[in-house]
Coordinates of C-alpha atoms in Angstrom, one line a residue:
M1 CA 21.6 37.1 48.1
P2 CA 18.3 37.9 49.9
V3 CA 15.5 35.4 49.6
I4 CA 12.3 36.8 48.0
P5 CA 9.3 35.8 50.0
A6 CA 6.9 33.5 48.2
V7 CA 4.1 35.9 48.7
F8 CA 5.7 38.4 46.2
A9 CA 5.9 35.6 43.5
M10 CA 2.2 34.7 43.7
P11 CA 0.8 37.6 41.6
T12 CA 3.1 36.7 38.7
L13 CA 2.1 33.0 38.9
T14 CA -1.6 33.9 39.1
K15 CA -1.3 36.2 36.1
G16 CA 0.4 33.5 34.1
V17 CA -2.3 31.0 34.9
K18 CA -5.0 33.5 34.1
D19 CA -3.3 34.3 30.7
L20 CA -3.0 30.6 29.9
R21 CA -6.7 30.0 30.7
E22 CA -7.7 32.9 28.5
N23 CA -5.6 31.6 25.7
L24 CA -7.1 28.2 26.0
L25 CA -10.6 29.5 26.0
D26 CA -9.8 31.6 22.9
L27 CA -8.4 28.5 21.2
R28 CA -11.4 26.5 22.1
E29 CA -13.7 29.1 20.5
K30 CA -11.6 29.1 17.3
T31 CA -11.4 25.4 17.0
E32 CA -15.1 24.7 17.8
R33 CA -15.9 25.0 14.1
L34 CA -14.0 21.6 13.7
D35 CA -16.6 19.9 15.9
V36 CA -19.5 19.1 13.7
S37 CA -22.9 18.8 15.4
E38 CA -25.1 15.7 14.9
S39 CA -27.6 17.6 12.7
R40 CA -24.8 19.0 10.5
R41 CA -23.2 15.5 10.2
K42 CA -26.5 14.2 9.0
E43 CA -26.8 17.0 6.5
L44 CA -23.3 16.4 5.1
L45 CA -23.8 12.6 5.0
D46 CA -27.2 13.0 3.2
G47 CA -25.7 15.4 0.7
V48 CA -22.7 13.3 -0.1
S49 CA -24.7 10.0 -0.2
N50 CA -27.3 11.5 -2.6
F51 CA -24.5 12.8 -4.9
A52 CA -22.7 9.4 -4.9
G53 CA -26.0 7.5 -5.4
K54 CA -27.0 9.6 -8.4
A55 CA -23.5 9.2 -9.9
L56 CA -23.6 5.4 -9.5
D57 CA -27.1 5.2 -10.9
K58 CA -26.0 7.1 -14.0
L59 CA -23.0 4.7 -14.3
Q60 CA -25.2 1.6 -14.0
E61 CA -27.8 2.9 -16.4
G62 CA -25.3 3.8 -19.1
E63 CA -26.0 7.6 -19.0
T64 CA -22.3 8.5 -18.8
A65 CA -19.4 7.8 -21.2
V66 CA -16.6 5.5 -20.3
Y67 CA -14.2 8.5 -20.9
S68 CA -14.9 12.2 -21.1
G69 CA -12.8 15.3 -21.3
A70 CA -10.3 14.8 -24.1
G71 CA -9.8 18.5 -24.3
D72 CA -9.4 18.8 -20.5
T73 CA -7.9 22.1 -19.3
N74 CA -7.9 20.8 -15.7
N75 CA -4.2 21.1 -15.3
N76 CA -3.8 24.5 -16.9
T77 CA -2.8 27.5 -14.8
D78 CA -5.2 29.9 -16.4
S79 CA -8.0 29.6 -13.8
K80 CA -9.9 26.9 -15.7
G81 CA -11.2 23.6 -14.5
I82 CA -10.9 22.9 -10.8
R83 CA -8.5 25.8 -10.5
S84 CA -11.5 28.1 -10.9
S85 CA -12.0 27.5 -7.2
P86 CA -8.5 28.1 -5.7
I87 CA -7.6 27.0 -2.2
Q88 CA -8.7 29.7 0.3
D89 CA -9.0 30.3 4.0
E90 CA -12.8 30.2 4.3
P91 CA -14.8 27.0 3.7
L92 CA -17.2 26.4 0.8
D93 CA -20.7 25.2 1.2
L94 CA -21.4 21.5 0.4
D95 CA -23.4 22.2 -2.7
N96 CA -20.6 24.2 -4.2
I97 CA -18.1 21.5 -3.3
L98 CA -20.2 18.7 -4.9
D99 CA -20.8 20.8 -8.0
L100 CA -17.0 21.3 -8.4
Y101 CA -16.4 17.6 -7.8
G102 CA -19.1 16.5 -10.2
T103 CA -18.0 18.9 -12.9
H104 CA -14.2 18.7 -12.8
I105 CA -13.4 15.4 -11.2
E106 CA -16.2 12.8 -11.5
G107 CA -17.2 14.3 -14.8
R108 CA -13.8 14.1 -16.5
G109 CA -11.5 11.3 -17.2
L110 CA -11.8 7.5 -17.1
R111 CA -14.6 5.7 -15.3
A112 CA -13.2 2.4 -14.1
G113 CA -16.7 1.1 -13.2
H114 CA -18.2 1.7 -16.6
G115 CA -19.3 -1.4 -18.5
G116 CA -17.2 -0.3 -21.5
H117 CA -14.0 0.0 -19.6
M118 CA -11.7 -2.6 -21.0
A119 CA -8.3 -1.1 -20.1
Y120 CA -6.1 -1.8 -17.1
V121 CA -7.4 -4.0 -14.3
P122 CA -9.1 -2.2 -11.3
S123 CA -12.8 -2.1 -11.0
N124 CA -15.1 0.5 -9.6
G125 CA -14.9 -0.9 -6.1
V126 CA -17.8 -2.4 -4.1
F127 CA -20.0 -0.1 -2.1
P128 CA -19.6 -1.8 1.3
A129 CA -15.9 -1.4 1.1
A130 CA -16.4 2.4 0.8
L131 CA -18.3 2.3 4.1
G132 CA -15.4 0.4 5.7
D133 CA -13.1 3.3 4.6
F134 CA -15.7 5.7 6.0
L135 CA -15.6 4.0 9.4
A136 CA -11.8 4.0 9.5
D137 CA -11.6 7.7 8.5
T138 CA -14.3 8.9 10.8
L139 CA -12.9 7.2 13.9
C140 CA -9.3 7.8 12.8
T141 CA -8.2 4.3 13.8
Y142 CA -4.5 3.8 13.8
A143 CA -3.6 0.1 13.4
G144 CA 0.1 0.5 12.8
R145 CA 1.1 -0.8 16.2
A146 CA -0.5 -3.6 18.2
Y147 CA -0.8 -1.7 21.5
E148 CA -2.6 1.2 19.9
S149 CA -5.2 -0.9 18.2
P150 CA -5.0 -4.6 19.1
G151 CA -8.3 -5.2 17.3
G152 CA -7.3 -3.4 14.2
V153 CA -4.0 -5.4 14.0
D154 CA -6.0 -8.6 14.6
M155 CA -8.2 -7.7 11.7
N156 CA -5.2 -7.0 9.5
N157 CA -3.6 -10.3 10.5
M158 CA -6.8 -12.3 9.9
L159 CA -6.8 -11.0 6.3
L160 CA -3.2 -11.8 5.8
E161 CA -3.6 -15.3 7.3
W162 CA -6.5 -15.9 4.9
M163 CA -4.5 -14.8 1.9
A164 CA -1.5 -16.8 3.0
E165 CA -3.7 -19.9 3.1
V166 CA -5.0 -19.1 -0.4
F167 CA -1.5 -19.1 -1.8
G168 CA -0.3 -22.1 0.3
Y169 CA 2.2 -20.2 2.5
P170 CA 3.2 -22.1 5.7
E171 CA 3.0 -21.0 9.3
G172 CA 5.7 -18.5 10.1
F173 CA 5.0 -16.2 7.2
Q174 CA 4.5 -12.5 7.7
G175 CA 2.9 -9.8 5.5
N176 CA 1.7 -6.3 5.3
L177 CA -1.2 -4.4 3.8
T178 CA 0.1 -1.7 1.5
S179 CA -1.1 1.1 -0.8
G180 CA -0.7 -1.2 -3.8
G181 CA 1.5 -3.4 -5.8
S182 CA 4.4 -0.9 -6.2
A183 CA 4.8 -0.4 -2.5
A184 CA 4.4 -4.1 -1.8
T185 CA 7.2 -4.8 -4.4
V186 CA 9.5 -2.3 -2.7
I187 CA 9.0 -4.2 0.6
A188 CA 9.6 -7.6 -1.0
M189 CA 12.7 -6.6 -2.9
A190 CA 14.2 -4.9 0.2
T191 CA 13.6 -8.0 2.2
A192 CA 15.3 -10.1 -0.6
R193 CA 18.3 -7.7 -0.5
D194 CA 18.6 -7.8 3.3
S195 CA 18.3 -11.6 3.3
R196 CA 21.2 -12.3 0.9
K197 CA 24.1 -13.2 3.1
G198 CA 27.3 -11.4 2.3
L199 CA 25.8 -9.0 -0.1
R200 CA 27.3 -5.5 0.2
A201 CA 26.7 -2.2 -1.5
R202 CA 30.0 -2.6 -3.4
D203 CA 28.6 -5.7 -5.1
F204 CA 25.3 -4.1 -6.3
H205 CA 26.6 -3.5 -9.8
R206 CA 27.2 -7.3 -10.2
V207 CA 23.7 -8.3 -8.9
V208 CA 21.4 -9.8 -11.5
V209 CA 17.6 -9.9 -11.4
Y210 CA 15.7 -12.0 -13.9
V211 CA 12.4 -10.9 -15.4
S212 CA 10.4 -11.7 -18.4
E213 CA 9.7 -9.4 -21.3
L214 CA 6.2 -8.8 -19.8
T215 CA 7.2 -8.2 -16.1
H216 CA 5.6 -5.1 -14.7
H217 CA 7.9 -2.0 -14.6
C218 CA 7.4 -1.6 -10.8
I219 CA 10.2 -4.2 -10.4
R220 CA 12.7 -1.8 -11.9
K221 CA 11.3 1.1 -9.9
A222 CA 11.6 -0.9 -6.7
L223 CA 15.2 -1.9 -7.4
H224 CA 16.0 1.8 -8.0
T225 CA 14.2 2.8 -4.7
I226 CA 16.1 0.2 -2.5
G227 CA 19.5 1.2 -3.9
L228 CA 19.9 -1.5 -6.5
G229 CA 19.6 0.8 -9.5
E230 CA 22.9 -0.4 -10.8
A231 CA 21.8 -4.0 -10.7
I232 CA 21.6 -5.9 -14.0
V233 CA 18.0 -6.7 -15.1
R234 CA 17.9 -9.6 -17.6
D235 CA 14.8 -9.7 -19.8
I236 CA 14.2 -13.5 -20.3
P237 CA 12.3 -14.2 -23.6
V238 CA 8.7 -15.6 -23.5
D239 CA 7.3 -18.5 -25.5
S240 CA 4.3 -18.5 -27.9
R241 CA 1.9 -18.3 -24.9
W242 CA 3.7 -15.3 -23.4
K243 CA 5.2 -17.4 -20.6
M244 CA 8.8 -17.0 -19.4
D245 CA 11.1 -19.4 -21.2
V246 CA 12.5 -21.5 -18.3
K247 CA 15.3 -23.0 -20.4
A248 CA 16.5 -19.6 -21.4
L249 CA 16.3 -18.6 -17.7
E250 CA 18.5 -21.5 -16.7
T251 CA 21.1 -20.8 -19.4
S252 CA 21.2 -17.1 -18.5
V253 CA 21.8 -17.9 -14.8
K254 CA 24.6 -20.3 -15.6
N255 CA 26.3 -17.8 -18.0
D256 CA 26.1 -15.1 -15.3
V257 CA 27.8 -17.3 -12.7
Q258 CA 30.6 -18.1 -15.2
D259 CA 31.0 -14.3 -15.8
G260 CA 31.5 -13.6 -12.1
L261 CA 28.1 -12.0 -11.6
I262 CA 25.7 -12.6 -8.7
P263 CA 22.4 -14.2 -9.7
F264 CA 20.1 -12.6 -7.1
A265 CA 16.4 -12.9 -7.8
V266 CA 13.8 -14.0 -10.3
V267 CA 10.4 -12.6 -10.8
A268 CA 7.5 -14.8 -12.0
T269 CA 4.2 -13.2 -12.9
V270 CA 0.7 -14.7 -12.4
G271 CA -1.4 -12.5 -14.7
T272 CA 0.7 -10.1 -16.8
T273 CA -0.7 -6.7 -17.2
D274 CA -0.2 -6.8 -21.0
V275 CA -1.9 -10.0 -21.9
G276 CA -2.9 -11.9 -18.6
S277 CA -0.4 -14.7 -19.2
V278 CA 1.0 -16.8 -16.3
D279 CA 4.6 -17.8 -16.0
P280 CA 5.4 -21.5 -15.1
V281 CA 6.1 -20.8 -11.4
D282 CA 6.8 -24.4 -10.4
A283 CA 9.5 -24.8 -13.0
I284 CA 11.0 -21.4 -12.2
A285 CA 11.0 -22.4 -8.5
D286 CA 13.2 -25.4 -9.5
V287 CA 15.7 -23.0 -11.1
A288 CA 15.6 -20.7 -8.2
E289 CA 16.3 -23.5 -5.7
R290 CA 19.2 -24.8 -7.8
H291 CA 21.0 -21.5 -8.0
G292 CA 20.0 -19.8 -4.7
L293 CA 17.7 -17.2 -6.2
W294 CA 15.0 -15.3 -4.3
L295 CA 11.8 -16.2 -6.1
H296 CA 9.3 -13.3 -6.1
V297 CA 5.8 -13.7 -7.5
D298 CA 3.9 -10.8 -8.9
A299 CA 0.3 -11.7 -8.6
A300 CA -1.0 -8.2 -8.3
Y301 CA -3.5 -8.8 -11.2
G302 CA -4.1 -12.5 -11.2
G303 CA -3.7 -13.4 -7.6
F304 CA -7.3 -13.8 -6.5
F305 CA -8.1 -16.1 -9.5
A306 CA -6.6 -18.7 -7.1
L307 CA -10.1 -18.7 -5.5
C308 CA -11.5 -20.1 -8.8
E309 CA -11.3 -23.9 -9.2
E310 CA -10.8 -23.7 -13.0
T311 CA -7.7 -21.4 -12.7
R312 CA -6.3 -22.8 -9.5
P313 CA -3.8 -25.1 -11.4
L314 CA -2.1 -22.0 -12.8
F315 CA -0.8 -21.3 -9.2
R316 CA 1.2 -24.5 -8.9
G317 CA 4.5 -23.6 -7.4
V318 CA 3.4 -20.3 -5.9
E319 CA 3.6 -21.8 -2.4
R320 CA 7.4 -22.3 -3.0
S321 CA 8.1 -18.6 -3.6
D322 CA 9.9 -16.4 -1.1
S323 CA 7.5 -13.5 -1.5
I324 CA 4.3 -12.7 -3.3
I325 CA 2.3 -9.5 -3.9
V326 CA -1.4 -9.2 -4.7
D327 CA -3.8 -6.3 -5.1
P328 CA -7.2 -6.6 -3.5
H329 CA -8.2 -3.4 -5.4
K330 CA -8.0 -5.5 -8.5
G331 CA -9.3 -9.1 -7.9
L332 CA -11.5 -8.3 -4.8
N333 CA -13.0 -5.1 -6.2
V334 CA -12.2 -3.0 -3.2
P335 CA -11.3 0.7 -3.5
Y336 CA -7.9 1.9 -4.6
G337 CA -5.0 1.9 -2.1
S338 CA -5.1 -1.8 -1.2
G339 CA -2.1 -4.0 -1.8
V340 CA -0.6 -6.9 0.0
V341 CA 2.9 -8.4 0.4
L342 CA 3.5 -11.8 1.9
V343 CA 7.0 -13.3 2.8
R344 CA 7.2 -17.0 3.4
N345 CA 9.9 -16.7 6.0
G346 CA 8.3 -14.0 8.1
Q347 CA 11.4 -13.4 10.2
K348 CA 13.2 -12.1 7.2
L349 CA 10.5 -9.5 6.6
H350 CA 10.6 -8.5 10.3
L351 CA 14.4 -8.2 10.4
S352 CA 14.5 -6.1 7.2
N353 CA 12.2 -3.5 8.8
T354 CA 13.6 -3.5 12.3
A355 CA 17.4 -3.5 11.8
H356 CA 17.5 0.3 12.5
K357 CA 17.4 2.0 15.9
Q358 CA 13.8 2.9 16.8
G359 CA 12.7 6.1 18.4
S360 CA 12.0 6.3 22.1
Y361 CA 8.5 7.6 21.3
L362 CA 7.7 4.0 20.1
Y363 CA 8.6 2.5 23.5
H364 CA 5.7 1.2 25.5
P365 CA 6.4 -0.3 28.9
R366 CA 3.8 -3.1 28.6
I367 CA 5.2 -4.1 25.2
H368 CA 8.8 -4.1 26.2
S369 CA 8.4 -5.8 29.5
G370 CA 7.1 -8.9 27.8
V371 CA 3.6 -8.6 29.4
N372 CA 1.9 -8.3 26.0
D373 CA 1.4 -11.1 23.6
T374 CA 3.7 -11.8 20.7
Q375 CA 1.7 -9.9 18.1
V376 CA 4.0 -8.2 15.6
S377 CA 3.0 -4.6 14.7
P378 CA 2.5 -3.8 11.0
C379 CA 4.9 -0.9 11.2
D380 CA 7.6 -3.4 12.0
L381 CA 6.9 -5.2 8.7
S382 CA 7.0 -2.2 6.4
F383 CA 8.8 1.1 5.8
E384 CA 5.5 2.8 6.7
L385 CA 4.8 4.1 10.2
S386 CA 1.8 6.4 9.6
T387 CA -0.6 4.6 7.4
H388 CA -4.3 4.3 6.6
F389 CA -6.3 1.6 8.4
R390 CA -6.9 -0.6 5.4

C-alpha cells in the first residue's frame, strides 16, 4: 500500500483544528451569560438581601401569621399558585422571581421562626449561618475528600471533635455531617449491621431491635433502607414520665434469646419528639452490655441541651453508646440540612462505608502513596459522595 505524504494530510488536520476553534468560540459566547459581572452580582445581592430583610422584619414585628394558606392551591395542576409561572427556557427578572417567591412560597405555609410556632422542633435559623451557606454555594467548595479541600475537611472534623467531646466520646471515634437525623440514622444502623459478627441476610428476619413507644419513626425507615425491613421491632412500654421501662426491656431481651431470636440493637432517646422525655440511657447501656446489643442514642432533638448545666445530668450514659445522632438545625438554630452521626469506634464506621470496591476516579497518587496525612475523607464515612459543604 502506498504511503500518503504528510503534506496531503495537513489540510484536513488544519480544517479540523479550525472547526474545533470555531465551535469553542461559539460555546464561549453561549455560556458567557452564566458569568455574572460584578455590577450584576451586586444588583442581585442587594435585591435578595432587601427581600430577606423585609421578610425577617415582618416576622420579628409580628406582621405575619404563624401559618397561612389553608386553602392553598399550590399543588394543583390548573396553573394556580407557583405553577402560574412554569419552567421555561428564558430567565425571569429578579423582581418577578422575588414576587413569585414571596407570594407562593414565603407567603404560604408554616413559619418556623414565628413567635407563635409551637409545633415540631426546628427554629428559623440564625442569619450568620445563612451567610456560611452563601459562601459554600458561591465558591462551590467540595469537602467530601481530604485532598480536594483539606481545609474544608479540617473544619468538618473540628466540628465533629467538638461534638464528640460534648457527648463524652473517646479518641478514636468517627463521624459525619449529614442532611439531618434520618440520614444520620441510616448511617448508624448500617454500621451496626456491618459490625455484628456472623450476621447474614438469611438471619435478618430473626433480628430484634428494641425501641420505646415514643421512638422516632426514622428508625423503622432506616431499617427498611438498609435491608432490615424484616427485622422485628419491639415497642418497649414507657413509665409515667414517658421513659423506656428498663425492666421491661431486660425481660423482652431474655425472652427473645430463649425463643431463638437475635437481640441486635436498642434505641434510647434523649428528647422525644412527642413530649421531650429522656430515656434512662445509663441503665439501658447496662442491658446492652449484658446482652451484646448495639446501643444507639437518638439525640436529634435534645442533644445540644448537653451544653446546659441544669440538663447535663440527663445525658449520663450517652458516652457509653455505640452511636449517637444529633441535629444542629434543631438545638443550634442553624438552617435545615444539618445533621450529625457519631460512632464511638470510628473504625467500624469507616469499614462500613469502604468495604466496596472504589472507582479509579477516586484514586489520587499522593493519597495512595502514603505521602499525605492520615485524614479520613468524609465520603469514606457515609453513603454520600457528592454532598453540600455543611
